[in-house]
Tab-separated table of N, CA and C in Angstrom:
chain	number	residue	atom	x	y	z
A	15	MET	N	149.345	39.226	42.500
A	15	MET	CA	150.704	39.947	41.564
A	15	MET	C	151.210	41.069	42.197
A	16	ASN	N	152.312	41.174	43.023
A	16	ASN	CA	153.116	42.389	43.525
A	16	ASN	C	153.700	43.514	42.599
A	17	HIS	N	153.767	44.809	43.462
A	17	HIS	CA	154.278	45.849	43.358
A	17	HIS	C	155.043	45.622	42.164
A	18	GLN	N	156.309	45.276	42.308
A	18	GLN	CA	156.965	45.013	41.275
A	18	GLN	C	156.805	44.067	40.090
A	19	GLN	N	156.314	43.330	40.100
A	19	GLN	CA	155.588	42.421	38.980
A	19	GLN	C	154.568	43.258	38.147
A	20	ALA	N	153.893	44.225	39.074
A	20	ALA	CA	152.833	44.925	38.416
A	20	ALA	C	153.744	46.395	37.654
A	21	HIS	N	155.005	46.444	37.938
A	21	HIS	CA	155.837	47.776	36.679
A	21	HIS	C	156.212	47.086	35.907
A	22	GLU	N	156.919	45.828	35.602
A	22	GLU	CA	157.580	44.993	35.294
A	22	GLU	C	156.173	44.967	33.961
A	23	GLU	N	155.393	44.292	34.001
A	23	GLU	CA	153.978	44.706	33.316
A	23	GLU	C	153.438	45.808	32.992
A	24	LEU	N	153.574	46.533	32.958
A	24	LEU	CA	153.854	48.571	32.610
A	24	LEU	C	154.846	48.604	31.747
A	25	ALA	N	155.888	48.084	31.708
A	25	ALA	CA	156.987	48.065	30.935
A	25	ALA	C	157.179	47.349	29.706
A	26	GLU	N	156.019	46.402	29.682
A	26	GLU	CA	156.700	45.512	28.645
A	26	GLU	C	155.289	45.877	27.726
A	27	ALA	N	153.984	46.482	28.499
A	27	ALA	CA	152.934	47.389	27.466
A	27	ALA	C	153.420	48.498	27.299
A	28	VAL	N	154.252	49.254	27.468
A	28	VAL	CA	155.045	50.605	26.766
A	28	VAL	C	155.857	50.470	26.837
A	29	ALA	N	156.999	49.299	26.163
A	29	ALA	CA	157.401	48.909	24.767
A	29	ALA	C	156.327	48.286	23.903
A	30	ASP	N	155.469	47.726	24.440
A	30	ASP	CA	154.471	47.507	22.978
A	30	ASP	C	154.082	48.359	22.326
A	31	ILE	N	153.920	49.488	23.489
A	31	ILE	CA	152.490	50.256	22.475
A	31	ILE	C	153.881	51.531	21.561
A	32	ARG	N	154.890	51.782	22.495
A	32	ARG	CA	155.869	52.083	21.529
A	32	ARG	C	156.662	51.492	19.979
A	33	HIS	N	156.189	50.056	19.966
A	33	HIS	CA	156.214	49.407	18.843
A	33	HIS	C	155.441	49.211	18.041
A	34	THR	N	153.796	49.450	18.405
A	34	THR	CA	152.917	49.651	17.455
A	34	THR	C	152.490	50.763	16.991
A	35	SER	N	152.311	51.378	17.756
A	35	SER	CA	152.195	52.595	17.645
A	35	SER	C	152.650	53.833	16.082
A	36	LEU	N	153.899	52.837	15.881
A	36	LEU	CA	154.837	53.493	14.614
A	36	LEU	C	154.267	52.851	13.357
A	37	ARG	N	153.576	52.392	13.685
A	37	ARG	CA	152.800	51.230	12.468
A	37	ARG	C	151.532	51.502	12.224
A	38	VAL	N	150.560	52.423	12.956
A	38	VAL	CA	149.620	53.101	13.119
A	38	VAL	C	149.535	53.895	12.027
A	39	ASP	N	148.114	53.929	11.014
A	39	ASP	CA	148.118	54.706	9.677
A	39	ASP	C	147.810	56.206	10.081
A	40	GLY	N	148.834	56.764	9.505
A	40	GLY	CA	148.548	57.974	9.889
A	40	GLY	C	147.049	58.792	9.889
A	41	ASN	N	146.646	58.518	9.256
A	41	ASN	CA	144.989	59.243	8.483
A	41	ASN	C	144.142	58.734	10.167
A	42	LEU	N	144.270	57.589	11.034
A	42	LEU	CA	143.946	57.227	11.958
A	42	LEU	C	143.598	58.168	13.361
A	43	TRP	N	144.696	58.776	13.025
A	43	TRP	CA	144.580	59.018	14.623
A	43	TRP	C	143.565	60.140	15.181
A	44	SER	N	142.971	60.935	14.503
A	44	SER	CA	142.145	61.969	14.962
A	44	SER	C	140.594	60.840	14.994
A	45	GLN	N	140.793	59.890	14.527
A	45	GLN	CA	139.729	58.991	14.471
A	45	GLN	C	139.545	57.761	15.908
A	46	ILE	N	140.982	58.003	16.231
A	46	ILE	CA	140.831	56.949	17.470
A	46	ILE	C	141.059	57.870	18.458
A	47	GLY	N	141.740	58.456	18.770
A	47	GLY	CA	141.947	59.536	20.076
A	47	GLY	C	141.688	60.802	19.767
A	48	THR	N	142.206	61.776	21.275
A	48	THR	CA	142.044	62.962	21.162
A	48	THR	C	143.128	63.190	20.525
A	49	PRO	N	142.977	65.229	20.616
A	49	PRO	CA	144.264	65.295	20.080
A	49	PRO	C	145.699	65.270	20.988
A	50	ASP	N	145.518	64.922	22.295
A	50	ASP	CA	146.438	64.552	23.448
A	50	ASP	C	146.987	63.395	22.647
A	51	LEU	N	146.572	62.516	22.146
A	51	LEU	CA	147.190	61.374	21.744
A	51	LEU	C	148.302	61.293	21.458
A	52	THR	N	149.015	61.826	20.082
A	52	THR	CA	150.079	61.572	19.520
A	52	THR	C	150.567	62.603	20.136
A	53	THR	N	150.853	63.513	21.217
A	53	THR	CA	151.511	64.147	21.891
A	53	THR	C	152.084	63.199	22.950
A	54	ALA	N	150.846	62.261	23.342
A	54	ALA	CA	151.109	61.731	24.703
A	54	ALA	C	152.113	60.759	24.077
A	55	LEU	N	152.000	59.758	22.798
A	55	LEU	CA	152.699	58.753	22.270
A	55	LEU	C	153.915	59.440	22.194
A	56	GLU	N	154.238	60.768	21.729
A	56	GLU	CA	155.688	61.092	21.202
A	56	GLU	C	156.419	60.976	22.633
A	57	LEU	N	155.823	61.887	23.919
A	57	LEU	CA	156.030	61.656	25.021
A	57	LEU	C	156.947	59.770	25.338
A	58	MET	N	155.705	59.250	25.525
A	58	MET	CA	156.157	58.074	25.714
A	58	MET	C	157.356	57.506	25.158
A	59	GLN	N	157.410	57.844	23.364
A	59	GLN	CA	158.625	57.549	22.620
A	59	GLN	C	159.942	58.057	23.325
A	60	ARG	N	159.865	59.112	23.890
A	60	ARG	CA	161.089	59.423	24.045
A	60	ARG	C	161.392	59.484	25.746
A	61	THR	N	160.495	59.112	26.565
A	61	THR	CA	160.720	58.950	27.812
A	61	THR	C	161.758	57.505	28.153
A	62	THR	N	162.840	57.511	28.957
A	62	THR	CA	163.702	56.563	29.203
A	62	THR	C	163.604	55.987	30.353
A	63	ASP	N	162.829	57.145	31.293
A	63	ASP	CA	162.963	56.671	32.817
A	63	ASP	C	161.656	55.758	33.099
A	64	PRO	N	161.716	54.711	33.890
A	64	PRO	CA	160.601	53.972	34.192
A	64	PRO	C	159.362	54.590	34.837
A	65	ALA	N	160.146	55.528	35.726
A	65	ALA	CA	159.526	55.947	36.963
A	65	ALA	C	158.700	57.395	36.159
A	66	GLU	N	158.661	57.460	35.256
A	66	GLU	CA	157.395	58.031	34.180
A	66	GLU	C	156.683	57.413	33.573
A	67	TYR	N	156.466	56.241	33.449
A	67	TYR	CA	155.573	55.560	32.552
A	67	TYR	C	154.513	55.209	33.161
A	68	GLU	N	154.054	55.478	34.302
A	68	GLU	CA	152.589	55.313	35.089
A	68	GLU	C	151.654	56.299	34.164
A	69	ALA	N	152.486	57.743	34.517
A	69	ALA	CA	151.924	59.222	34.073
A	69	ALA	C	151.383	58.908	33.066
A	70	ILE	N	152.692	58.394	31.920
A	70	ILE	CA	152.490	58.804	30.233
A	70	ILE	C	151.278	58.075	30.049
A	71	ALA	N	151.716	56.543	30.624
A	71	ALA	CA	150.729	55.402	30.572
A	71	ALA	C	148.949	55.764	30.543
A	72	HIS	N	148.809	56.651	31.575
A	72	HIS	CA	147.708	56.910	31.970
A	72	HIS	C	147.384	58.047	30.920
A	73	ARG	N	147.712	58.778	30.821
A	73	ARG	CA	147.823	59.730	29.408
A	73	ARG	C	147.784	58.877	28.608
A	74	VAL	N	148.107	58.431	27.558
A	74	VAL	CA	147.682	57.851	26.283
A	74	VAL	C	146.522	56.711	26.524
A	75	SER	N	146.468	56.206	27.678
A	75	SER	CA	145.264	55.205	27.730
A	75	SER	C	143.760	56.179	27.592
A	76	GLU	N	143.927	57.321	28.916
A	76	GLU	CA	142.580	58.253	28.535
A	76	GLU	C	142.784	59.100	27.389
A	77	ALA	N	143.525	58.939	26.365
A	77	ALA	CA	143.261	59.896	25.006
A	77	ALA	C	142.946	59.206	23.832
A	78	PHE	N	143.125	57.529	24.009
A	78	PHE	CA	142.795	56.692	23.049
A	78	PHE	C	141.574	56.530	23.695
A	79	ILE	N	140.376	56.768	22.421
A	79	ILE	CA	138.813	57.292	22.977
A	79	ILE	C	137.972	56.200	22.318
A	80	ILE	N	138.763	55.309	21.533
A	80	ILE	CA	137.382	54.250	20.527
A	80	ILE	C	137.831	52.568	21.218
A	81	GLU	N	136.874	51.820	21.098
A	81	GLU	CA	136.967	50.633	21.545
A	81	GLU	C	138.105	49.661	20.687
A	82	PRO	N	139.442	49.489	21.365
A	82	PRO	CA	140.467	48.364	20.481
A	82	PRO	C	140.102	47.785	19.737
A	83	GLY	N	138.441	46.700	19.389
A	83	GLY	CA	138.485	46.402	18.640
A	83	GLY	C	138.256	46.984	17.613
A	84	GLN	N	137.660	48.256	17.438
A	84	GLN	CA	136.894	48.884	16.101
A	84	GLN	C	138.284	49.091	15.408
A	85	LEU	N	139.504	48.769	15.736
A	85	LEU	CA	140.364	48.805	14.765
A	85	LEU	C	140.972	47.578	13.683
A	86	TYR	N	139.713	46.545	14.127
A	86	TYR	CA	140.305	45.500	13.323
A	86	TYR	C	139.862	45.534	11.804
A	87	ALA	N	139.099	46.642	11.421
A	87	ALA	CA	138.426	46.819	10.119
A	87	ALA	C	139.337	47.505	9.301
A	88	HIS	N	140.289	48.339	10.244
A	88	HIS	CA	141.826	48.909	9.644
A	88	HIS	C	142.751	48.087	9.683
A	89	GLY	N	143.050	46.566	9.345
A	89	GLY	CA	144.365	46.055	9.258
A	89	GLY	C	144.981	45.334	10.412
A	90	LEU	N	145.557	45.071	9.915
A	90	LEU	CA	146.411	44.277	10.943
A	90	LEU	C	147.305	45.199	12.359
A	91	ASP	N	148.065	45.896	11.727
A	91	ASP	CA	148.920	46.979	12.322
A	91	ASP	C	147.985	47.851	13.358
A	92	ASN	N	147.025	48.250	12.620
A	92	ASN	CA	146.213	49.288	13.561
A	92	ASN	C	145.529	48.450	14.541
A	93	LEU	N	145.296	47.085	14.570
A	93	LEU	CA	144.779	46.226	15.529
A	93	LEU	C	145.844	45.886	16.784
A	94	SER	N	146.445	45.546	16.270
A	94	SER	CA	147.691	45.313	17.089
A	94	SER	C	148.233	46.568	17.971
A	95	PHE	N	147.754	47.886	17.770
A	95	PHE	CA	148.122	48.686	18.561
A	95	PHE	C	146.923	49.044	19.365
A	96	GLY	N	145.762	48.631	18.763
A	96	GLY	CA	144.331	48.944	19.290
A	96	GLY	C	144.982	47.621	20.862
A	97	THR	N	145.087	46.055	20.618
A	97	THR	CA	145.848	45.736	21.245
A	97	THR	C	146.726	45.780	22.570
A	98	ALA	N	147.478	46.384	22.112
A	98	ALA	CA	148.850	47.272	22.916
A	98	ALA	C	147.583	47.814	23.870
A	99	ILE	N	146.602	48.695	23.783
A	99	ILE	CA	146.086	49.758	24.426
A	99	ILE	C	145.419	48.737	25.927
A	100	LEU	N	145.095	47.597	24.953
A	100	LEU	CA	144.394	46.833	26.047
A	100	LEU	C	145.016	46.189	27.185
A	101	SER	N	146.633	45.877	26.679
A	101	SER	CA	147.176	45.485	27.506
A	101	SER	C	147.817	47.044	27.954
A	102	LEU	N	147.856	47.724	27.668
A	102	LEU	CA	148.644	48.725	28.833
A	102	LEU	C	147.185	49.245	30.092
A	103	ARG	N	145.866	49.171	29.631
A	103	ARG	CA	145.072	49.094	30.307
A	103	ARG	C	145.142	48.245	31.448
A	104	LEU	N	145.532	46.768	31.137
A	104	LEU	CA	145.288	45.825	32.194
A	104	LEU	C	146.350	46.295	33.186
A	105	ALA	N	148.054	46.516	32.641
A	105	ALA	CA	148.939	46.847	33.521
A	105	ALA	C	148.578	48.348	34.457
A	106	LEU	N	147.895	48.859	33.998
A	106	LEU	CA	147.972	49.952	34.664
A	106	LEU	C	146.765	49.800	35.915
A	107	ALA	N	145.692	48.743	35.552
A	107	ALA	CA	144.445	48.523	36.509
A	107	ALA	C	145.434	47.513	37.404
A	108	HIS	N	146.425	46.400	36.919
A	108	HIS	CA	147.146	45.744	37.808
A	108	HIS	C	147.877	46.625	38.971
A	109	LEU	N	148.464	47.907	38.371
A	109	LEU	CA	149.434	48.661	38.936
A	109	LEU	C	148.497	48.925	40.257
A	110	ASP	N	147.453	49.506	39.755
A	110	ASP	CA	146.040	49.964	40.530
A	110	ASP	C	146.071	49.264	41.617
A	111	ALA	N	145.851	48.180	41.474
A	111	ALA	CA	145.339	47.209	42.605
A	111	ALA	C	145.931	47.070	43.888
A	112	THR	N	148.122	47.091	43.106
A	112	THR	CA	148.794	46.750	44.239
A	112	THR	C	149.040	47.869	44.984
A	113	GLN	N	149.238	49.446	44.841
A	113	GLN	CA	148.469	50.378	45.543
A	113	GLN	C	147.582	50.418	46.594
A	114	ARG	N	146.808	49.648	46.086
A	114	ARG	CA	145.594	50.010	47.427
A	114	ARG	C	145.420	49.020	48.634
A	115	VAL	N	146.512	47.933	48.249
A	115	VAL	CA	146.830	47.005	49.249
A	115	VAL	C	147.831	47.210	50.544
């Protein structure tokens, strides 16, 4: 994977997070993340500059504190968000790998 492909993967992951985060049960936020999670997600929703995606994506990833699979017991909408977090983390790992080469 080259650097451009990694950025495209990150943009897709950000779009998925934006979509799935809107359907997370409101009472779960304090259980699944630090207080910064909702703030970071709000910033991600507002950001239109792809150059800012990486920093915001790291912030969201770090603020999400449970294993995504733990959301299985909370329904498909919440699990979808957990899956999107996994995709975001994978995209960040790919981007980090292309920057090391």
